[in-house]
Amino acid sequence: MKDFKMPPVPDQRSPQPHAITQPIRMCIAALGGEGGGVLTAWLVAVARAEGWPVQSTSVPGVAQRTGATTYYIEIVPQIWGGPAQPVLALTPTAGFVDVVVATELLEAGRAIEQGFVSPDRTTIIASSHRSFTIEEKSAMADERIEPDRILKAIDEFSARSIPVDFARLAKDANAVASSVVLGAIAGAGVLPASRETYEDAMRASGIAVEANLRGFAAAFDYVTGQGAPDAPSDARATGTDEQVNHGFPAEIEAVLKHAVPRLTSFQNASYADRYLQSVRRVLEAEKAAGKTDRGYPVTREAARYLALMMSYEDIVRVAALKTAPERWQALNEANQMGDGDTVRVTEYLKPGVEEFASMMPPFLGRRLVAAARRRGKLDAYNIGMGIRTSSAWGFAMMRLLAAMRFWRPYTYRYALETAAIDAWVDLVVAATQIDAEFGAEVVECARIRKGYGSTHRRGTANFEALMTRIVAPAVAAGRSDADALAELRKLALSDPDGDAMLSELDRRHPDTRGVDAAIPPG
């Protein structure tokens, strides 16, 4: 937290018609549903309680997390005498904003980009948590914006920076975000008002007073150094309490502590052991390559992607996730459920030929998918249904599907995934033995194989094409083809339809069309 003292503001308790005090200009960027309007109303109430001239405006943003609603407040922190009132601006001006409040980290970055944050005057109070944008979520590749870049910019461009995890504080206090943000503003001392004035404004609003006061107190104490969030208590945030050492380097153990419990829950302990054996094969190959002065990046990333590939989301896993106790706890917390409250949850599913075939024995599932593919009917028989898992019947139906984990090793989908994963691991090991960079690129190709339905089919087809037509021939010849593989991988990730990558592959390697697949086809 960067230290900085706000310029002294005269606390003038008697009317001063001739004294000129510059207004405090505050810009607030809040996402939909976070109570930005209520927060602004509280700040206006604080100013009026002190007898200060105040004006607030808002500019609505766009829904679905493509932007924030911006609230702008100007407050003259002195009692104003006489009939004439100060003229206050309606919108913020770049270079003339004293306080910027962002309820999400990326919004702080936007404020910097727009010029509202100045190193000679601006205090920025920004949440350190992220709520991903549509662009970040929908991108084929990993297009998440690196938080450290934004935090560094905040520290560089502001006069005073106060990072606070608003989402975490609100959750721990069982309060809404707006009350936590108000507590941070009060704790930062950006307005010459007492804590009691802020609390009185919240009480006067009559909105969830007790919960809002809790949230306010949590943030106020944190910013003033009187309290700090405890270490995460959620097992999902830290992986598992049991730290088991599997005999791997520390950087790989950091992945395994999440992966092994995930795969044990997905199937069983022997399934997780199989995973560890594959990771060990990659590690030995990377050691043999001799480029381990900077650690084991190939093995680390292979361990991460392999865990995701082996815990593929079939019907059994989806049912298990939707009925997991942790999910219901999260739903109750998100909806702030109290004693006697009920929540209705409906799961919307649309299974089709591939989903039904996935639970069949391999010889039946293969025939069903092949027949549907010949007739162009893979997506023709999807059945939409809604299952209310908050009811006894709906929950029991989902639990029955989740209990079919014992049947998974005998299914068509299991046979398909296992064969593809084993072939990919073999290619990773072989490529790494030739060149560590080549092995790293083969590992990164796993990013292409994701999604479900038609998206999964396209991604799998591109993945199979790269493995069969680029990686397998290079491995057989004992050469590295890392650069070409990287170019084609990036092309596949930038094109949702996958046509661009296949066209480029045909142009570069027309002689490899129709070769036998190195990865068993899906």
mmCIF file of C-alpha atoms in Angstrom, residues 324-522:
data_model
loop_
_atom_site.group_PDB
_atom_site.id
_atom_site.type_symbol
_atom_site.label_atom_id
_atom_site.label_comp_id
_atom_site.label_asym_id
_atom_site.label_seq_id
_atom_site.Cartn_x
_atom_site.Cartn_y
_atom_site.Cartn_z
ATOM 1 C CA ALA A 324 -21.584 -31.753 -4.563
ATOM 2 C CA PRO A 325 -22.007 -30.330 -1.028
ATOM 3 C CA GLU A 326 -19.501 -27.566 -1.856
ATOM 4 C CA ARG A 327 -21.699 -26.342 -4.684
ATOM 5 C CA TRP A 328 -24.764 -26.078 -2.460
ATOM 6 C CA GLN A 329 -22.754 -24.271 0.167
ATOM 7 C CA ALA A 330 -21.563 -21.806 -2.476
ATOM 8 C CA LEU A 331 -25.140 -21.286 -3.713
ATOM 9 C CA ASN A 332 -26.354 -20.586 -0.185
ATOM 10 C CA GLU A 333 -23.532 -18.121 0.415
ATOM 11 C CA ALA A 334 -24.024 -16.385 -2.930
ATOM 12 C CA ASN A 335 -27.735 -15.914 -2.216
ATOM 13 C CA GLN A 336 -27.116 -15.053 1.462
ATOM 14 C CA MET A 337 -29.527 -17.722 2.601
ATOM 15 C CA GLY A 338 -30.768 -17.438 6.162
ATOM 16 C CA ASP A 339 -32.535 -19.889 8.442
ATOM 17 C CA GLY A 340 -35.829 -20.910 6.879
ATOM 18 C CA ASP A 341 -34.930 -19.590 3.419
ATOM 19 C CA THR A 342 -35.201 -21.882 0.409
ATOM 20 C CA VAL A 343 -33.634 -21.725 -3.026
ATOM 21 C CA ARG A 344 -34.869 -23.419 -6.184
ATOM 22 C CA VAL A 345 -32.233 -24.693 -8.577
ATOM 23 C CA THR A 346 -33.027 -25.979 -12.064
ATOM 24 C CA GLU A 347 -30.340 -27.643 -14.166
ATOM 25 C CA TYR A 348 -30.834 -27.184 -17.907
ATOM 26 C CA LEU A 349 -29.398 -30.046 -19.928
ATOM 27 C CA LYS A 350 -29.486 -30.944 -23.606
ATOM 28 C CA PRO A 351 -27.992 -34.424 -24.117
ATOM 29 C CA GLY A 352 -27.710 -35.849 -27.610
ATOM 30 C CA VAL A 353 -26.357 -38.831 -29.511
ATOM 31 C CA GLU A 354 -22.786 -38.404 -28.266
ATOM 32 C CA GLU A 355 -23.854 -38.139 -24.624
ATOM 33 C CA PHE A 356 -25.986 -41.282 -24.804
ATOM 34 C CA ALA A 357 -23.282 -43.145 -26.698
ATOM 35 C CA SER A 358 -20.655 -42.080 -24.177
ATOM 36 C CA MET A 359 -22.235 -44.267 -21.489
ATOM 37 C CA MET A 360 -22.532 -47.346 -23.692
ATOM 38 C CA PRO A 361 -19.952 -50.130 -24.014
ATOM 39 C CA PRO A 362 -17.323 -49.164 -26.612
ATOM 40 C CA PHE A 363 -18.558 -51.435 -29.396
ATOM 41 C CA LEU A 364 -22.138 -50.074 -29.144
ATOM 42 C CA GLY A 365 -21.183 -46.434 -28.627
ATOM 43 C CA ARG A 366 -18.804 -46.488 -31.578
ATOM 44 C CA ARG A 367 -21.516 -47.866 -33.897
ATOM 45 C CA LEU A 368 -24.111 -45.355 -32.738
ATOM 46 C CA VAL A 369 -21.809 -42.345 -33.250
ATOM 47 C CA ALA A 370 -20.598 -43.643 -36.615
ATOM 48 C CA ALA A 371 -24.184 -44.115 -37.843
ATOM 49 C CA ALA A 372 -25.206 -40.632 -36.694
ATOM 50 C CA ARG A 373 -22.108 -39.114 -38.293
ATOM 51 C CA ARG A 374 -22.790 -40.821 -41.653
ATOM 52 C CA ARG A 375 -26.296 -39.357 -41.675
ATOM 53 C CA GLY A 376 -25.191 -35.923 -40.430
ATOM 54 C CA LYS A 377 -27.346 -36.351 -37.332
ATOM 55 C CA LEU A 378 -24.870 -35.907 -34.481
ATOM 56 C CA ASP A 379 -26.668 -32.758 -33.325
ATOM 57 C CA ALA A 380 -30.142 -33.640 -34.568
ATOM 58 C CA TYR A 381 -31.523 -35.482 -31.537
ATOM 59 C CA ASN A 382 -30.503 -33.249 -28.626
ATOM 60 C CA ILE A 383 -33.215 -33.334 -25.989
ATOM 61 C CA GLY A 384 -33.702 -30.239 -23.853
ATOM 62 C CA MET A 385 -34.680 -30.886 -20.257
ATOM 63 C CA GLY A 386 -34.781 -29.092 -16.940
ATOM 64 C CA ILE A 387 -34.111 -30.999 -13.728
ATOM 65 C CA ARG A 388 -34.861 -29.244 -10.447
ATOM 66 C CA THR A 389 -32.066 -30.462 -8.204
ATOM 67 C CA SER A 390 -33.497 -28.563 -5.245
ATOM 68 C CA SER A 391 -36.314 -31.142 -5.211
ATOM 69 C CA ALA A 392 -35.919 -34.604 -3.736
ATOM 70 C CA TRP A 393 -36.717 -36.288 -7.068
ATOM 71 C CA GLY A 394 -34.355 -34.160 -9.156
ATOM 72 C CA PHE A 395 -31.523 -34.440 -6.668
ATOM 73 C CA ALA A 396 -31.968 -38.216 -6.420
ATOM 74 C CA MET A 397 -31.872 -38.515 -10.227
ATOM 75 C CA MET A 398 -28.588 -36.592 -10.382
ATOM 76 C CA ARG A 399 -27.090 -38.598 -7.539
ATOM 77 C CA LEU A 400 -28.037 -41.810 -9.341
ATOM 78 C CA LEU A 401 -26.081 -40.644 -12.404
ATOM 79 C CA ALA A 402 -23.148 -39.601 -10.221
ATOM 80 C CA ALA A 403 -23.167 -43.056 -8.603
ATOM 81 C CA MET A 404 -22.443 -44.628 -12.009
ATOM 82 C CA ARG A 405 -18.770 -43.838 -11.568
ATOM 83 C CA PHE A 406 -18.151 -47.577 -11.218
ATOM 84 C CA TRP A 407 -19.399 -48.041 -14.809
ATOM 85 C CA ARG A 408 -17.177 -45.326 -16.327
ATOM 86 C CA PRO A 409 -14.152 -47.590 -17.160
ATOM 87 C CA TYR A 410 -16.432 -49.780 -19.306
ATOM 88 C CA THR A 411 -17.854 -46.931 -21.394
ATOM 89 C CA TYR A 412 -17.167 -45.756 -24.931
ATOM 90 C CA ARG A 413 -16.129 -42.277 -23.751
ATOM 91 C CA TYR A 414 -13.614 -43.699 -21.278
ATOM 92 C CA ALA A 415 -12.029 -45.883 -23.934
ATOM 93 C CA LEU A 416 -11.863 -42.934 -26.320
ATOM 94 C CA GLU A 417 -10.352 -40.516 -23.794
ATOM 95 C CA THR A 418 -7.899 -43.026 -22.373
ATOM 96 C CA ALA A 419 -6.519 -43.971 -25.796
ATOM 97 C CA ALA A 420 -6.156 -40.319 -26.820
ATOM 98 C CA ILE A 421 -4.484 -39.338 -23.535
ATOM 99 C CA ASP A 422 -2.031 -42.247 -23.616
ATOM 100 C CA ALA A 423 -1.053 -41.437 -27.213
ATOM 101 C CA TRP A 424 -0.578 -37.756 -26.334
ATOM 102 C CA VAL A 425 1.641 -38.620 -23.343
ATOM 103 C CA ASP A 426 3.745 -40.873 -25.579
ATOM 104 C CA LEU A 427 4.256 -38.027 -28.040
ATOM 105 C CA VAL A 428 5.070 -35.548 -25.236
ATOM 106 C CA VAL A 429 7.722 -37.905 -23.868
ATOM 107 C CA ALA A 430 9.231 -38.592 -27.296
ATOM 108 C CA ALA A 431 9.235 -34.917 -28.323
ATOM 109 C CA THR A 432 10.797 -33.850 -25.021
ATOM 110 C CA GLN A 433 13.592 -36.343 -25.431
ATOM 111 C CA ILE A 434 14.399 -34.758 -28.788
ATOM 112 C CA ASP A 435 14.068 -31.127 -27.629
ATOM 113 C CA ALA A 436 12.504 -29.621 -24.505
ATOM 114 C CA GLU A 437 10.969 -26.747 -26.486
ATOM 115 C CA PHE A 438 9.368 -29.210 -28.870
ATOM 116 C CA GLY A 439 7.947 -31.134 -25.915
ATOM 117 C CA ALA A 440 6.585 -27.899 -24.435
ATOM 118 C CA GLU A 441 4.753 -27.125 -27.677
ATOM 119 C CA VAL A 442 3.226 -30.611 -27.812
ATOM 120 C CA VAL A 443 2.015 -30.044 -24.255
ATOM 121 C CA GLU A 444 0.488 -26.657 -25.142
ATOM 122 C CA CYS A 445 -1.515 -28.274 -27.944
ATOM 123 C CA ALA A 446 -3.746 -29.755 -25.247
ATOM 124 C CA ARG A 447 -5.377 -26.311 -25.005
ATOM 125 C CA ILE A 448 -7.031 -26.923 -28.378
ATOM 126 C CA ARG A 449 -8.949 -29.954 -27.150
ATOM 127 C CA LYS A 450 -11.704 -28.527 -24.992
ATOM 128 C CA GLY A 451 -15.377 -27.635 -24.843
ATOM 129 C CA TYR A 452 -18.292 -29.923 -25.629
ATOM 130 C CA GLY A 453 -20.564 -30.778 -28.537
ATOM 131 C CA SER A 454 -19.535 -29.326 -31.892
ATOM 132 C CA THR A 455 -16.847 -27.160 -30.242
ATOM 133 C CA HIS A 456 -15.225 -30.250 -28.750
ATOM 134 C CA ARG A 457 -15.409 -32.063 -32.085
ATOM 135 C CA ARG A 458 -13.682 -29.206 -33.929
ATOM 136 C CA GLY A 459 -11.029 -28.845 -31.264
ATOM 137 C CA THR A 460 -10.401 -32.578 -31.183
ATOM 138 C CA ALA A 461 -10.115 -32.703 -34.975
ATOM 139 C CA ASN A 462 -7.535 -29.903 -34.960
ATOM 140 C CA PHE A 463 -5.647 -31.555 -32.111
ATOM 141 C CA GLU A 464 -5.589 -34.903 -33.902
ATOM 142 C CA ALA A 465 -4.440 -33.243 -37.133
ATOM 143 C CA LEU A 466 -1.483 -31.554 -35.427
ATOM 144 C CA MET A 467 -0.442 -34.697 -33.601
ATOM 145 C CA THR A 468 -0.782 -36.883 -36.692
ATOM 146 C CA ARG A 469 0.591 -34.610 -39.396
ATOM 147 C CA ILE A 470 3.209 -32.542 -37.526
ATOM 148 C CA VAL A 471 4.274 -34.158 -34.270
ATOM 149 C CA ALA A 472 4.292 -37.879 -35.149
ATOM 150 C CA PRO A 473 6.361 -37.469 -38.366
ATOM 151 C CA ALA A 474 8.849 -35.186 -36.575
ATOM 152 C CA VAL A 475 9.216 -37.645 -33.692
ATOM 153 C CA ALA A 476 9.688 -40.527 -36.132
ATOM 154 C CA ALA A 477 12.444 -38.553 -37.888
ATOM 155 C CA GLY A 478 14.072 -37.519 -34.624
ATOM 156 C CA ARG A 479 13.776 -33.789 -35.350
ATOM 157 C CA SER A 480 12.163 -30.836 -33.580
ATOM 158 C CA ASP A 481 9.317 -28.981 -35.293
ATOM 159 C CA ALA A 482 8.544 -26.616 -32.414
ATOM 160 C CA ASP A 483 8.263 -23.389 -34.442
ATOM 161 C CA ALA A 484 5.820 -24.751 -37.024
ATOM 162 C CA LEU A 485 3.742 -26.418 -34.308
ATOM 163 C CA ALA A 486 3.567 -23.174 -32.320
ATOM 164 C CA GLU A 487 2.373 -21.213 -35.354
ATOM 165 C CA LEU A 488 -0.344 -23.728 -36.208
ATOM 166 C CA ARG A 489 -1.450 -24.033 -32.574
ATOM 167 C CA LYS A 490 -1.892 -20.270 -32.281
ATOM 168 C CA LEU A 491 -3.814 -20.252 -35.553
ATOM 169 C CA ALA A 492 -6.157 -22.953 -34.264
ATOM 170 C CA LEU A 493 -6.776 -21.050 -31.021
ATOM 171 C CA SER A 494 -7.522 -17.800 -32.867
ATOM 172 C CA ASP A 495 -10.132 -19.386 -35.152
ATOM 173 C CA PRO A 496 -13.228 -20.849 -33.437
ATOM 174 C CA ASP A 497 -14.232 -22.738 -36.611
ATOM 175 C CA GLY A 498 -10.800 -24.328 -37.020
ATOM 176 C CA ASP A 499 -10.827 -23.982 -40.817
ATOM 177 C CA ALA A 500 -7.853 -21.596 -40.967
ATOM 178 C CA MET A 501 -5.489 -24.007 -39.235
ATOM 179 C CA LEU A 502 -6.522 -26.989 -41.345
ATOM 180 C CA SER A 503 -6.184 -24.942 -44.542
ATOM 181 C CA GLU A 504 -2.708 -23.810 -43.578
ATOM 182 C CA LEU A 505 -1.762 -27.354 -42.634
ATOM 183 C CA ASP A 506 -2.941 -28.607 -46.026
ATOM 184 C CA ARG A 507 -0.911 -25.898 -47.731
ATOM 185 C CA ARG A 508 2.263 -26.730 -45.844
ATOM 186 C CA HIS A 509 1.933 -30.511 -45.792
ATOM 187 C CA PRO A 510 -0.297 -31.671 -48.657
ATOM 188 C CA ASP A 511 1.453 -35.047 -48.606
ATOM 189 C CA THR A 512 0.162 -35.843 -45.086
ATOM 190 C CA ARG A 513 -3.537 -35.819 -45.934
ATOM 191 C CA GLY A 514 -5.237 -39.056 -45.066
ATOM 192 C CA VAL A 515 -2.377 -40.523 -43.015
ATOM 193 C CA ASP A 516 -3.233 -42.842 -40.157
ATOM 194 C CA ALA A 517 -4.086 -40.987 -36.978
ATOM 195 C CA ALA A 518 -1.425 -40.785 -34.286
ATOM 196 C CA ILE A 519 -4.214 -39.932 -31.823
ATOM 197 C CA PRO A 520 -7.298 -42.185 -31.854
ATOM 198 C CA PRO A 521 -10.146 -40.187 -33.432
ATOM 199 C CA GLY A 522 -13.105 -39.008 -31.368
#
